[in-house]
């Protein structure tokens, strides 16, 4: 029996190996998304309007350097894309799309910053799963949602709205889309606004 | 000692078992996806969005839709459900272009056509994808996800291979995720469509 036991063990292991191998192991971005139920479309009161000056900000980014409003004034139009939270369904499918639209931003002399209220380590892990993003991803984690609060897009549960802001080279907000948090905004209206601002002399 | 050796051997076999490592999914998953079954009729979904005169002519449809898909002139139609926001679709785009070129090269272009439908994508977003990847076949928009819902709310990219019958298009094959070999994919299309 003592001689047979190891053989039986081996046979058992061989038998269960395919089952273990076939066990689903979630991988990559798609396999690690936290399911989120449908939420109220918006849950905050916008504190700025088209024509308002963009509130100042100075935020850390995943890549290291901080991003400040003053970096862009007089140099570039600026698009800010707030998404509610890392590792959630709609957010995880928004910035990869912006990744293939770089030419359009550049053609309109516009920079893009992606922002969430998550901390840097979380954003680091999440954005690495998206591949190489060409735009800086900044954290509005501390003071928590500071910029989101100035803009009036911090929801009562501490995440931000899904929102797009276009700021011109004078620092004036020219386009706002505080979108239904459950859906991805169509890029079309933003691109039209960018082209309109860029066409101004 | 013998048992220990066998244990090590078993552990090595387990580690070497194919697929035992975490593999990144090669598709953007869609919660609640219920792909349509092979052998069933494909819904006559509307094709929305402008296409070039050449592609409209090739498909036998007007340049501006919506056009019922059943109007498409093709013996076999490969329908790619994609999204410009899906990194896997972006990664797959050059391979699908190769597939289109291979269909041409094999002299099948009059019989086998490819179209793409951008799940949740507006005309603008479809156009970004088209230009970025120089897609040579017709892409249509589906801004409201209506088509996506009608075709089983599948993950992306998803490929339905359809064969024209007198009643419309019938599904003869389906594939979720990246196409690794355009040649193998086309061979499968040819076999399953009985070309």
Short mmCIF file of C-alpha atoms in Angstrom, two decimals:
data_model
loop_
_atom_site.label_atom_id
_atom_site.label_comp_id
_atom_site.label_asym_id
_atom_site.label_seq_id
_atom_site.Cartn_x
_atom_site.Cartn_y
_atom_site.Cartn_z
CA UNK A 1 0.00 0.00 0.00
CA UNK A 2 2.90 2.34 0.89
CA UNK A 3 4.21 1.91 -2.65
CA UNK A 4 0.86 2.42 -4.26
CA UNK A 5 -0.06 5.54 -2.30
CA UNK A 6 2.32 7.92 -4.10
CA UNK A 7 1.13 6.57 -7.45
CA UNK A 8 -2.46 7.09 -6.42
CA UNK A 9 -1.60 10.62 -5.30
CA UNK A 10 0.07 11.32 -8.62
CA UNK A 11 -2.89 9.89 -10.52
CA UNK A 12 -5.25 12.06 -8.49
CA UNK A 13 -3.14 15.14 -9.13
CA UNK A 14 -3.00 14.40 -12.85
CA UNK A 15 -6.73 13.93 -12.87
CA UNK A 16 -7.48 17.26 -11.21
CA UNK A 17 -4.78 19.20 -13.08
CA UNK A 18 -6.93 19.97 -16.13
CA UNK A 19 -9.75 21.10 -13.86
CA UNK A 20 -7.40 23.44 -12.01
CA UNK A 21 -5.94 24.66 -15.25
CA UNK A 22 -9.39 25.40 -16.62
CA UNK A 23 -10.50 27.30 -13.53
CA UNK A 24 -11.22 30.85 -14.60
CA UNK A 25 -8.51 33.19 -13.42
CA UNK A 26 -9.51 36.75 -14.14
CA UNK A 27 -6.77 38.64 -15.87
CA UNK A 28 -6.05 42.09 -17.17
CA UNK A 29 -8.32 45.06 -17.05
CA UNK A 30 -11.45 43.22 -18.17
CA UNK A 31 -11.07 40.55 -15.51
CA UNK A 32 -10.70 42.93 -12.59
CA UNK A 33 -13.55 45.37 -12.97
CA UNK A 34 -15.70 45.89 -9.90
CA UNK A 35 -19.37 45.62 -10.80
CA UNK A 36 -21.34 48.76 -10.07
CA UNK A 37 -25.14 48.99 -10.07
CA UNK A 38 -26.96 51.74 -11.92
CA UNK A 39 -26.56 54.97 -9.95
CA UNK A 40 -28.46 58.27 -9.92
CA UNK A 41 -27.22 60.06 -13.06
CA UNK A 42 -25.85 63.03 -11.11
CA UNK A 43 -25.54 63.77 -7.42
CA UNK A 44 -23.95 67.19 -7.04
CA UNK A 45 -24.49 70.85 -7.82
CA UNK A 46 -22.23 72.31 -10.48
CA UNK A 47 -20.34 75.31 -9.06
CA UNK A 48 -18.99 76.68 -12.35
CA UNK A 49 -20.47 77.53 -15.73
CA UNK A 50 -19.33 78.08 -19.28
CA UNK A 51 -17.56 81.45 -19.16
CA UNK A 52 -16.32 80.97 -15.56
CA UNK A 53 -12.62 80.96 -14.81
CA UNK A 54 -11.27 77.46 -14.25
CA UNK A 55 -10.45 77.01 -10.56
CA UNK A 56 -6.75 76.64 -9.91
CA UNK A 57 -5.36 73.16 -9.28
CA UNK A 58 -2.05 71.52 -8.50
CA UNK A 59 -2.31 67.74 -8.46
CA UNK A 60 0.10 64.79 -8.40
CA UNK A 61 0.15 62.46 -11.40
CA UNK A 62 0.83 58.78 -11.87
CA UNK A 63 3.98 59.59 -13.87
CA UNK A 64 5.37 61.82 -11.14
CA UNK A 65 5.27 65.49 -12.15
CA UNK A 66 2.40 67.54 -10.77
CA UNK A 67 -0.06 69.20 -13.12
CA UNK A 68 -1.10 72.80 -12.52
CA UNK A 69 -3.51 75.05 -14.32
CA UNK A 70 -0.69 77.56 -14.78
CA UNK A 71 1.20 74.98 -16.89
CA UNK A 72 -1.42 75.44 -19.61
CA UNK A 73 -2.49 79.09 -19.43
CA UNK A 74 -1.34 80.91 -22.54
CA UNK A 75 0.02 77.70 -24.05
CA UNK A 76 -2.64 75.05 -24.65
CA UNK A 77 -6.35 74.57 -24.54
CA UNK A 78 -7.03 72.03 -21.88
CA UNK A 79 -9.53 69.19 -21.61
CA UNK A 80 -10.09 67.72 -18.17
CA UNK A 81 -11.79 64.35 -18.03
CA UNK A 82 -13.07 63.45 -14.59
CA UNK A 83 -14.13 59.84 -14.22
CA UNK A 84 -15.77 58.60 -11.02
CA UNK A 85 -13.55 55.75 -9.93
CA UNK A 86 -10.79 53.40 -10.99
CA UNK A 87 -11.65 49.75 -11.63
CA UNK A 88 -15.27 50.43 -12.48
CA UNK A 89 -17.01 49.47 -15.73
CA UNK A 90 -17.71 52.66 -17.69
CA UNK A 91 -14.58 54.49 -16.49
CA UNK A 92 -12.35 51.63 -17.55
CA UNK A 93 -13.71 51.89 -21.07
CA UNK A 94 -13.43 55.67 -21.47
CA UNK A 95 -9.78 56.65 -21.48
CA UNK A 96 -8.65 53.83 -23.82
CA UNK A 97 -10.86 55.53 -26.43
CA UNK A 98 -9.21 58.90 -25.80
CA UNK A 99 -5.94 57.11 -26.35
CA UNK A 100 -6.60 56.77 -30.08
CA UNK A 101 -7.84 60.36 -30.43
CA UNK A 102 -4.51 62.00 -29.59
CA UNK A 103 -4.14 63.45 -33.10
CA UNK A 104 -7.43 65.29 -32.76
CA UNK A 105 -6.42 66.86 -29.46
CA UNK A 106 -3.08 67.89 -30.92
CA UNK A 107 -4.68 69.26 -34.10
CA UNK A 108 -6.75 71.51 -31.85
CA UNK A 109 -3.75 72.57 -29.76
CA UNK A 110 -5.37 70.92 -26.76
CA UNK A 111 -3.90 68.96 -23.88
CA UNK A 112 -5.82 66.35 -21.93
CA UNK A 113 -5.65 65.46 -18.24
CA UNK A 114 -7.53 62.51 -16.77
CA UNK A 115 -8.49 62.90 -13.12
CA UNK A 116 -10.17 60.75 -10.49
CA UNK A 117 -10.42 61.05 -6.72
CA UNK A 118 -8.50 57.76 -6.29
CA UNK A 119 -5.02 57.78 -4.84
CA UNK A 120 -1.88 57.44 -6.95
CA UNK A 121 -1.12 53.76 -6.24
CA UNK A 122 -4.64 52.79 -7.30
CA UNK A 123 -4.41 54.91 -10.43
CA UNK A 124 -0.98 53.46 -11.17
CA UNK A 125 -2.27 49.87 -11.11
CA UNK A 126 -5.44 50.71 -13.04
CA UNK A 127 -3.87 52.76 -15.83
CA UNK A 128 -1.09 50.19 -16.33
CA UNK A 129 -3.84 47.77 -17.33
CA UNK A 130 -4.99 50.19 -20.03
CA UNK A 131 -1.62 50.19 -21.78
CA UNK A 132 0.28 53.38 -22.38
CA UNK A 133 -1.91 56.44 -22.01
CA UNK A 134 -0.46 59.49 -23.74
CA UNK A 135 -1.99 61.99 -21.33
CA UNK A 136 -1.25 62.58 -17.65
CA UNK A 137 -3.53 60.96 -15.10
CA UNK A 138 -3.84 63.01 -11.93
CA UNK A 139 -5.14 62.24 -8.48
CA UNK A 140 -7.62 64.50 -6.70
CA UNK A 141 -7.41 62.24 -3.67
CA UNK A 142 -6.14 64.68 -1.05
CA UNK A 143 -7.58 66.92 0.17
CA UNK A 144 -10.21 64.48 -0.94
CA UNK A 145 -11.90 65.64 -4.12
CA UNK A 146 -10.57 69.17 -3.64
CA UNK A 147 -10.81 70.15 -7.29
CA UNK A 148 -14.03 68.20 -7.80
CA UNK A 149 -15.55 70.18 -4.93
CA UNK A 150 -14.45 73.52 -6.39
CA UNK A 151 -16.11 72.51 -9.66
CA UNK A 152 -19.20 71.20 -7.89
CA UNK A 153 -18.89 67.64 -9.17
CA UNK A 154 -18.13 65.77 -5.94
CA UNK A 155 -20.92 63.32 -5.24
CA UNK A 156 -22.23 62.62 -1.76
CA UNK A 157 -20.48 59.23 -1.68
CA UNK A 158 -17.04 60.78 -2.27
CA UNK A 159 -16.56 59.93 -5.96
CA UNK A 160 -16.75 62.53 -8.68
CA UNK A 161 -19.24 62.90 -11.46
CA UNK A 162 -18.27 61.75 -14.94
CA UNK A 163 -17.48 65.16 -16.39
CA UNK A 164 -15.62 66.89 -19.19
CA UNK A 165 -14.35 70.47 -19.08
CA UNK A 166 -12.71 72.38 -21.90
CA UNK A 167 -10.61 75.33 -20.72
CA UNK A 168 -9.20 77.81 -23.21
CA UNK A 169 -5.74 79.35 -23.13
CA UNK A 170 -7.05 82.24 -21.04
CA UNK A 171 -8.19 79.83 -18.36
CA UNK A 172 -11.89 80.25 -19.15
CA UNK A 173 -14.19 77.23 -19.13
CA UNK A 174 -15.67 76.88 -22.62
CA UNK A 175 -17.49 73.55 -22.49
CA UNK A 176 -18.92 71.43 -19.70
CA UNK A 177 -20.49 68.00 -19.89
CA UNK A 178 -21.49 66.62 -16.51
CA UNK A 179 -22.65 63.33 -17.87
CA UNK A 180 -24.92 60.61 -16.60
CA UNK A 181 -22.46 58.67 -14.43
CA UNK A 182 -23.76 55.39 -15.87
CA UNK A 183 -22.88 56.21 -19.48
CA UNK A 184 -19.85 57.25 -21.46
CA UNK A 185 -20.06 60.71 -23.02
CA UNK A 186 -19.97 60.85 -26.80
CA UNK A 187 -16.70 62.45 -27.87
CA UNK A 188 -18.44 64.30 -30.71
CA UNK A 189 -19.68 67.40 -28.81
CA UNK A 190 -16.33 67.84 -27.06
CA UNK A 191 -14.42 67.62 -30.34
CA UNK A 192 -16.75 70.20 -31.88
CA UNK A 193 -16.16 72.55 -28.95
CA UNK A 194 -12.40 72.02 -29.20
CA UNK A 195 -12.46 72.82 -32.92
CA UNK A 196 -14.54 75.96 -32.27
CA UNK A 197 -12.20 77.26 -29.57
CA UNK A 198 -9.15 76.42 -31.69
CA UNK A 199 -10.59 78.26 -34.68
CA UNK A 200 -10.80 81.53 -32.70
CA UNK A 201 -8.03 83.98 -33.33
CA UNK B 1 11.90 9.54 -0.96
CA UNK B 2 10.07 8.03 -3.89
CA UNK B 3 6.88 9.72 -2.73
CA UNK B 4 8.69 13.02 -2.45
CA UNK B 5 10.02 12.66 -6.01
CA UNK B 6 6.59 11.82 -7.30
CA UNK B 7 5.17 14.79 -5.43
CA UNK B 8 7.68 17.11 -7.08
CA UNK B 9 6.87 15.56 -10.46
CA UNK B 10 3.16 16.09 -9.91
CA UNK B 11 3.74 19.68 -8.87
CA UNK B 12 5.79 20.27 -12.02
CA UNK B 13 3.04 18.77 -14.16
CA UNK B 14 0.51 21.04 -12.51
CA UNK B 15 2.67 24.09 -13.08
CA UNK B 16 3.24 23.13 -16.69
CA UNK B 17 -0.43 22.45 -17.38
CA UNK B 18 -1.51 24.63 -20.25
CA UNK B 19 -3.58 27.56 -19.15
CA UNK B 20 -2.61 27.29 -15.52
CA UNK B 21 -1.17 30.78 -15.60
CA UNK B 22 -3.42 33.78 -15.41
CA UNK B 23 -4.11 34.78 -18.97
CA UNK B 24 -5.25 38.27 -19.75
CA UNK B 25 -8.70 38.18 -21.31
CA UNK B 26 -8.49 39.07 -24.98
CA UNK B 27 -11.81 40.79 -25.16
CA UNK B 28 -13.65 43.50 -23.30
CA UNK B 29 -16.24 41.54 -21.43
CA UNK B 30 -19.86 42.57 -21.44
CA UNK B 31 -21.84 41.65 -18.32
CA UNK B 32 -24.97 39.78 -19.28
CA UNK B 33 -23.65 38.79 -22.71
CA UNK B 34 -25.80 36.17 -24.44
CA UNK B 35 -24.26 35.55 -27.85
CA UNK B 36 -26.69 34.43 -30.52
CA UNK B 37 -26.43 30.74 -31.31
CA UNK B 38 -24.79 29.35 -34.43
CA UNK B 39 -27.50 28.08 -36.73
CA UNK B 40 -29.98 30.79 -35.82
CA UNK B 41 -31.13 33.73 -37.90
CA UNK B 42 -29.23 36.98 -37.42
CA UNK B 43 -31.53 39.91 -36.63
CA UNK B 44 -32.06 42.36 -39.47
CA UNK B 45 -30.38 45.21 -37.61
CA UNK B 46 -30.10 48.70 -39.11
CA UNK B 47 -26.75 49.82 -40.46
CA UNK B 48 -26.32 53.43 -39.38
CA UNK B 49 -23.84 56.04 -40.50
CA UNK B 50 -22.33 57.26 -43.72
CA UNK B 51 -20.06 55.05 -45.81
CA UNK B 52 -17.90 55.94 -48.79
CA UNK B 53 -19.39 55.60 -52.29
CA UNK B 54 -17.00 52.70 -53.02
CA UNK B 55 -17.97 50.73 -49.91
CA UNK B 56 -21.66 51.48 -50.41
CA UNK B 57 -21.36 50.17 -53.94
CA UNK B 58 -19.49 47.07 -52.82
CA UNK B 59 -22.16 46.28 -50.23
CA UNK B 60 -25.03 47.24 -52.53
CA UNK B 61 -26.47 49.71 -50.02
CA UNK B 62 -27.06 53.47 -49.98
CA UNK B 63 -24.31 55.69 -48.60
CA UNK B 64 -26.48 56.99 -45.80
CA UNK B 65 -28.50 54.65 -43.64
CA UNK B 66 -30.18 53.37 -41.74
CA UNK B 67 -30.19 50.37 -44.04
CA UNK B 68 -31.54 46.95 -43.01
CA UNK B 69 -28.60 44.58 -42.92
CA UNK B 70 -30.46 42.02 -45.04
CA UNK B 71 -29.96 44.37 -48.00
CA UNK B 72 -26.20 43.82 -47.95
CA UNK B 73 -24.99 42.09 -51.08
CA UNK B 74 -22.80 39.27 -49.77
CA UNK B 75 -22.81 35.51 -49.82
CA UNK B 76 -20.95 35.53 -46.53
CA UNK B 77 -20.83 38.49 -44.19
CA UNK B 78 -18.37 38.82 -41.32
CA UNK B 79 -19.76 41.23 -38.75
CA UNK B 80 -17.32 42.61 -36.22
CA UNK B 81 -18.90 44.07 -33.11
CA UNK B 82 -16.27 46.50 -31.83
CA UNK B 83 -15.87 49.71 -29.89
CA UNK B 84 -13.37 52.50 -30.33
CA UNK B 85 -13.08 52.44 -26.53
CA UNK B 86 -12.11 48.77 -26.42
CA UNK B 87 -8.33 48.27 -26.21
CA UNK B 88 -8.65 44.74 -27.58
CA UNK B 89 -10.48 46.04 -30.66
CA UNK B 90 -7.73 48.60 -31.12
CA UNK B 91 -5.11 45.86 -30.87
CA UNK B 92 -7.07 43.63 -33.24
CA UNK B 93 -7.65 46.31 -35.90
CA UNK B 94 -4.47 45.70 -37.94
CA UNK B 95 -5.18 41.95 -37.97
CA UNK B 96 -8.73 42.48 -39.22
CA UNK B 97 -7.32 44.73 -41.94
CA UNK B 98 -5.02 41.82 -42.86
CA UNK B 99 -8.04 39.55 -42.99
CA UNK B 100 -9.73 41.95 -45.41
CA UNK B 101 -6.60 42.01 -47.56
CA UNK B 102 -6.43 38.23 -47.51
CA UNK B 103 -10.05 37.94 -48.63
CA UNK B 104 -9.13 40.19 -51.55
CA UNK B 105 -5.98 38.27 -52.35
CA UNK B 106 -7.84 34.94 -52.39
CA UNK B 107 -10.31 36.34 -54.92
CA UNK B 108 -13.19 36.12 -52.44
CA UNK B 109 -13.98 39.83 -52.21
CA UNK B 110 -17.22 39.52 -54.19
CA UNK B 111 -18.47 36.69 -52.00
CA UNK B 112 -17.15 37.45 -48.51
CA UNK B 113 -17.60 40.94 -47.05
CA UNK B 114 -16.67 42.42 -43.69
CA UNK B 115 -18.49 45.15 -41.81
CA UNK B 116 -17.97 46.56 -38.34
CA UNK B 117 -20.58 47.87 -35.93
CA UNK B 118 -19.36 50.20 -33.18
CA UNK B 119 -21.24 49.23 -30.02
CA UNK B 120 -22.12 52.43 -28.17
CA UNK B 121 -20.12 54.50 -30.65
CA UNK B 122 -21.41 57.61 -32.39
CA UNK B 123 -20.59 58.41 -36.02
CA UNK B 124 -17.74 60.63 -34.79
CA UNK B 125 -16.31 57.88 -32.62
CA UNK B 126 -16.55 55.32 -35.42
CA UNK B 127 -14.78 57.78 -37.68
CA UNK B 128 -11.92 58.17 -35.19
CA UNK B 129 -11.45 54.39 -35.18
CA UNK B 130 -11.71 54.22 -38.98
CA UNK B 131 -9.07 56.89 -39.52
CA UNK B 132 -6.73 55.74 -36.76
CA UNK B 133 -6.50 52.21 -38.10
CA UNK B 134 -7.15 52.95 -41.79
CA UNK B 135 -9.99 50.43 -41.79
CA UNK B 136 -10.70 49.44 -45.41
CA UNK B 137 -14.20 48.01 -44.82
CA UNK B 138 -17.44 49.70 -43.83
CA UNK B 139 -17.98 50.66 -40.19
CA UNK B 140 -21.35 51.62 -38.80
CA UNK B 141 -22.38 53.34 -35.58
CA UNK B 142 -24.59 52.10 -32.79
CA UNK B 143 -24.68 55.05 -30.42
CA UNK B 144 -27.64 53.76 -28.41
CA UNK B 145 -26.36 50.18 -28.10
CA UNK B 146 -29.59 49.06 -29.81
CA UNK B 147 -27.78 46.79 -32.27
CA UNK B 148 -25.43 45.58 -29.55
CA UNK B 149 -28.41 44.57 -27.49
CA UNK B 150 -30.10 42.85 -30.45
CA UNK B 151 -27.01 40.75 -31.21
CA UNK B 152 -26.60 39.39 -27.69
CA UNK B 153 -24.79 42.20 -25.84
CA UNK B 154 -21.54 40.47 -26.64
CA UNK B 155 -18.03 41.36 -25.45
CA UNK B 156 -15.78 43.07 -27.94
CA UNK B 157 -14.36 42.36 -30.39
CA UNK B 158 -16.93 39.75 -31.36
CA UNK B 159 -17.22 38.23 -34.81
CA UNK B 160 -20.36 36.76 -36.28
CA UNK B 161 -19.92 34.91 -39.57
CA UNK B 162 -23.19 34.97 -41.49
CA UNK B 163 -24.38 33.18 -44.58
CA UNK B 164 -27.05 34.64 -46.83
CA UNK B 165 -30.15 32.51 -47.22
CA UNK B 166 -33.46 33.37 -48.90
CA UNK B 167 -34.77 34.29 -45.43
CA UNK B 168 -31.86 36.58 -44.56
CA UNK B 169 -28.55 36.01 -42.81
CA UNK B 170 -27.93 32.91 -40.70
CA UNK B 171 -25.08 32.57 -38.19
CA UNK B 172 -22.58 29.90 -39.22
CA UNK B 173 -19.75 30.77 -36.82
CA UNK B 174 -18.92 33.14 -33.99
CA UNK B 175 -15.74 34.20 -32.27
CA UNK B 176 -15.00 36.32 -29.18
CA UNK B 177 -11.70 38.13 -28.84
CA UNK B 178 -8.60 38.74 -30.88
CA UNK B 179 -8.04 37.04 -34.21
CA UNK B 180 -4.55 35.64 -34.04
CA UNK B 181 -4.24 34.31 -37.56
CA UNK B 182 -6.21 35.85 -40.43
CA UNK B 183 -5.41 32.76 -42.53
CA UNK B 184 -6.82 30.36 -39.94
CA UNK B 185 -9.83 32.57 -39.39
CA UNK B 186 -10.55 32.74 -43.12
CA UNK B 187 -10.08 28.98 -43.48
CA UNK B 188 -12.67 28.52 -40.74
CA UNK B 189 -15.05 30.97 -42.45
CA UNK B 190 -14.66 29.16 -45.77
CA UNK B 191 -15.24 25.76 -44.15
CA UNK B 192 -18.21 26.76 -42.01
CA UNK B 193 -19.88 28.75 -44.78
CA UNK B 194 -19.29 25.91 -47.24
CA UNK B 195 -17.60 28.11 -49.83
#
